[in-house]
PDB file of C-alpha atoms in Angstrom:
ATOM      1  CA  UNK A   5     -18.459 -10.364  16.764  1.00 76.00           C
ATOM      2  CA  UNK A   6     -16.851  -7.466  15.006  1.00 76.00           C
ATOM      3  CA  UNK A   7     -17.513  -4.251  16.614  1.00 86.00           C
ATOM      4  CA  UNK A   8     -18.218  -0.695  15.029  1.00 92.00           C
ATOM      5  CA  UNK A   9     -14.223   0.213  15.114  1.00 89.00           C
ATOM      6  CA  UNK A  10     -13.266  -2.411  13.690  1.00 84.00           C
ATOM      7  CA  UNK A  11     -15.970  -2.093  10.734  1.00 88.00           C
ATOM      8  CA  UNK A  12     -14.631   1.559  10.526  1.00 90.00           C
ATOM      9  CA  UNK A  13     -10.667   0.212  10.630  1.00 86.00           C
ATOM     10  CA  UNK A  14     -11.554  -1.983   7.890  1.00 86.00           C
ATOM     11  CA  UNK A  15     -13.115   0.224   5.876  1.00 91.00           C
ATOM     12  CA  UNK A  16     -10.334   2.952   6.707  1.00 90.00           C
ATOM     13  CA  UNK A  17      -7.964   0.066   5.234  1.00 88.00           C
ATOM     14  CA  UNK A  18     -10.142  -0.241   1.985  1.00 90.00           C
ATOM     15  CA  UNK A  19     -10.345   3.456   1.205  1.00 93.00           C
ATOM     16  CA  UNK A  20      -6.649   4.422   2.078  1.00 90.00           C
ATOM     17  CA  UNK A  21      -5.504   1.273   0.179  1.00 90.00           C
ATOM     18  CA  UNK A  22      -7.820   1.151  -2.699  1.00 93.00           C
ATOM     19  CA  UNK A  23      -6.294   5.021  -3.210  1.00 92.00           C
ATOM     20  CA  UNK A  24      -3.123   3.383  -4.655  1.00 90.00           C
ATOM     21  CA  UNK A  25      -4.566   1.239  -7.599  1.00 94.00           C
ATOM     22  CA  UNK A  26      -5.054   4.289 -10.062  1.00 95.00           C
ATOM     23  CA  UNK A  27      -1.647   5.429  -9.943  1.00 93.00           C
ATOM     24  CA  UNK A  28      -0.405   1.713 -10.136  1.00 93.00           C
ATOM     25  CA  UNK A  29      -2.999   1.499 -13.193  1.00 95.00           C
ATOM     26  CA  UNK A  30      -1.873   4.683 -14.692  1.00 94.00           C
ATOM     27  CA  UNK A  31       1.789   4.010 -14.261  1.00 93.00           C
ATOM     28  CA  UNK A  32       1.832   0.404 -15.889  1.00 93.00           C
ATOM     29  CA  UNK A  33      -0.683   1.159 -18.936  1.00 95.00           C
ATOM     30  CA  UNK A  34       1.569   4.331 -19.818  1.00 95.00           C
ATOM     31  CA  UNK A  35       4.601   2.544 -19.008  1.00 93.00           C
ATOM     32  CA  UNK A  36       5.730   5.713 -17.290  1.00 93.00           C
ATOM     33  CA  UNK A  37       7.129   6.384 -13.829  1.00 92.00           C
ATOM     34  CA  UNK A  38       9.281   9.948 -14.314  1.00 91.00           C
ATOM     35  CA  UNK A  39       6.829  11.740 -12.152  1.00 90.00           C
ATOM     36  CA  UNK A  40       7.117   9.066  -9.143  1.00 92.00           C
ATOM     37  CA  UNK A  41      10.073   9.837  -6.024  1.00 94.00           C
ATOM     38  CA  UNK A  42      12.306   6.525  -5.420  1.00 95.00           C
ATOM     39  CA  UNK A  43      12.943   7.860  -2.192  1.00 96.00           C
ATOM     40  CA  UNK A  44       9.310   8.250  -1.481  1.00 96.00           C
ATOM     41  CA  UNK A  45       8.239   4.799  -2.372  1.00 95.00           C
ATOM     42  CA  UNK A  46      11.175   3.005  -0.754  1.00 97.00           C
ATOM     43  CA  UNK A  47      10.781   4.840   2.909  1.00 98.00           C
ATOM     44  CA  UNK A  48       6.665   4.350   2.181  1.00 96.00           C
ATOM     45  CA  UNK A  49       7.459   0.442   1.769  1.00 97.00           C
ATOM     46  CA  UNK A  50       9.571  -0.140   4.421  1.00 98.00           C
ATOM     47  CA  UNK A  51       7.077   2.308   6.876  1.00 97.00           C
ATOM     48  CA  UNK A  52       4.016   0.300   5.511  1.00 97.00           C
ATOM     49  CA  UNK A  53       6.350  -3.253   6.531  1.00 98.00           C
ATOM     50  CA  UNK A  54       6.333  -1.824  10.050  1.00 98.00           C
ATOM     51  CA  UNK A  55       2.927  -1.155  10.108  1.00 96.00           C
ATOM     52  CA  UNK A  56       2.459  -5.009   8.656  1.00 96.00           C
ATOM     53  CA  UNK A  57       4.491  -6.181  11.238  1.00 98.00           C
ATOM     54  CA  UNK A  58       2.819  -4.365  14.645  1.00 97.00           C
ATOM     55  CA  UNK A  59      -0.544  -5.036  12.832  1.00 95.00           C
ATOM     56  CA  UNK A  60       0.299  -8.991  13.262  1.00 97.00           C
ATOM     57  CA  UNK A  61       1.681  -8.279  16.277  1.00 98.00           C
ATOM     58  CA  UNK A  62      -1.709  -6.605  17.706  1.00 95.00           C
ATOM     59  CA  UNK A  63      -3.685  -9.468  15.444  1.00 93.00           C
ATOM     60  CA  UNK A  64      -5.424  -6.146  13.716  1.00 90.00           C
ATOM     61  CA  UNK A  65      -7.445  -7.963  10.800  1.00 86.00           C
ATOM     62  CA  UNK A  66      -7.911  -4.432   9.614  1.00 86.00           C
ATOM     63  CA  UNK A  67      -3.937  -3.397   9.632  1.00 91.00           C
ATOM     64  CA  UNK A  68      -2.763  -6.920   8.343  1.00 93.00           C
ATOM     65  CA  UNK A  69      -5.315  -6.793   5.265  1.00 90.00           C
ATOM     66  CA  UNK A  70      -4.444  -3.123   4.590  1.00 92.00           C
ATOM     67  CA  UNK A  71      -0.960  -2.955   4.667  1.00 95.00           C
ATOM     68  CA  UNK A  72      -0.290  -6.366   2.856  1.00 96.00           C
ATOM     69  CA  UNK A  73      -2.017  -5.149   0.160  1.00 94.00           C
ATOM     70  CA  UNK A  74      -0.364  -1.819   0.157  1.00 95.00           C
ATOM     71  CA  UNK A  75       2.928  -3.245   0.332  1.00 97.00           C
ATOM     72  CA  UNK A  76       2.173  -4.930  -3.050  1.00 96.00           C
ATOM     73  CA  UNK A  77       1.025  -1.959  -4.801  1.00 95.00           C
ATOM     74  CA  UNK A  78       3.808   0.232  -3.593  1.00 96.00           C
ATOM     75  CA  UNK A  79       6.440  -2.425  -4.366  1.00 97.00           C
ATOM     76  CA  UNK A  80       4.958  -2.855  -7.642  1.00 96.00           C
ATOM     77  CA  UNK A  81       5.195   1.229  -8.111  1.00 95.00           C
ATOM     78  CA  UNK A  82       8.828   0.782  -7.311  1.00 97.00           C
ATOM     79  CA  UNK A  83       9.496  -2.034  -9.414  1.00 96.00           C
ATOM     80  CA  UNK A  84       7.835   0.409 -12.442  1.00 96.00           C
ATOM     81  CA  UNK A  85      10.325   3.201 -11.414  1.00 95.00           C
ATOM     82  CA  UNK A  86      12.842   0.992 -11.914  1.00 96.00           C
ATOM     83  CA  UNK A  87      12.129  -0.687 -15.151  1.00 94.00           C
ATOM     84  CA  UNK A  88      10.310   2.035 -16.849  1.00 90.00           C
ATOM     85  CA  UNK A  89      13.384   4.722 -16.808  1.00 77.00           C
TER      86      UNK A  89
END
C-alpha cells in the first residue's frame, strides 16, 4: 500500500518535472536556445543521473519516475542548445 509520503513524493516528482516541458516546448517551436546556459544544463543532467541512480538504489518509485523523465527533457534542452546556435 502506498503511504501519504510517497503520494506526496510522487506528486513532488510530477510538479517539479512537469515544470520543464514549457521551456522544452518553447525552445523547440521557436527553434531558439540563446537564452539557455550549456553549463547549466550539462551539471543539471549529470546531478539529475545521480539522483536516477540513488533513486534505484533506494527503489524510490517516486525518484526513478521523476528523474528519468527529467533527464529526457533536460537532455533534449541540451541537444536544442546545440543544434539551434
Amino acid at each position: 500500500m502506498i503511504d501519504i509520503y510517497e503520494i506526496v513524493g510522487l506528486l513532488a516528482a510530477l510538479l517539479t518535472t512537469a515544470s520543464f516541458v514549457p521551456q522544452v516546448y518553447k525552445t523547440w517551436k521557436s527553434k531558439s536556445a540563446d537564452s539557455l546556459s550549456l553549463t547549466m544544463y550539462l551539471v543539471f543532467f549529470v546531478g539529475i543521473v545521480l539522483w536516477l541512480i540513488y533513486g534505484i538504489h533506494l527503489k524510490s518509485l517516486a525518484m526513478i519516475v521523476a528523474n528519468s523523465i527529467t533527464a529526457v527533457l533536460s537532455l533534449l534542452l541540451i541537444i536544442f542548445k546545440l543544434r539551434y546556435k
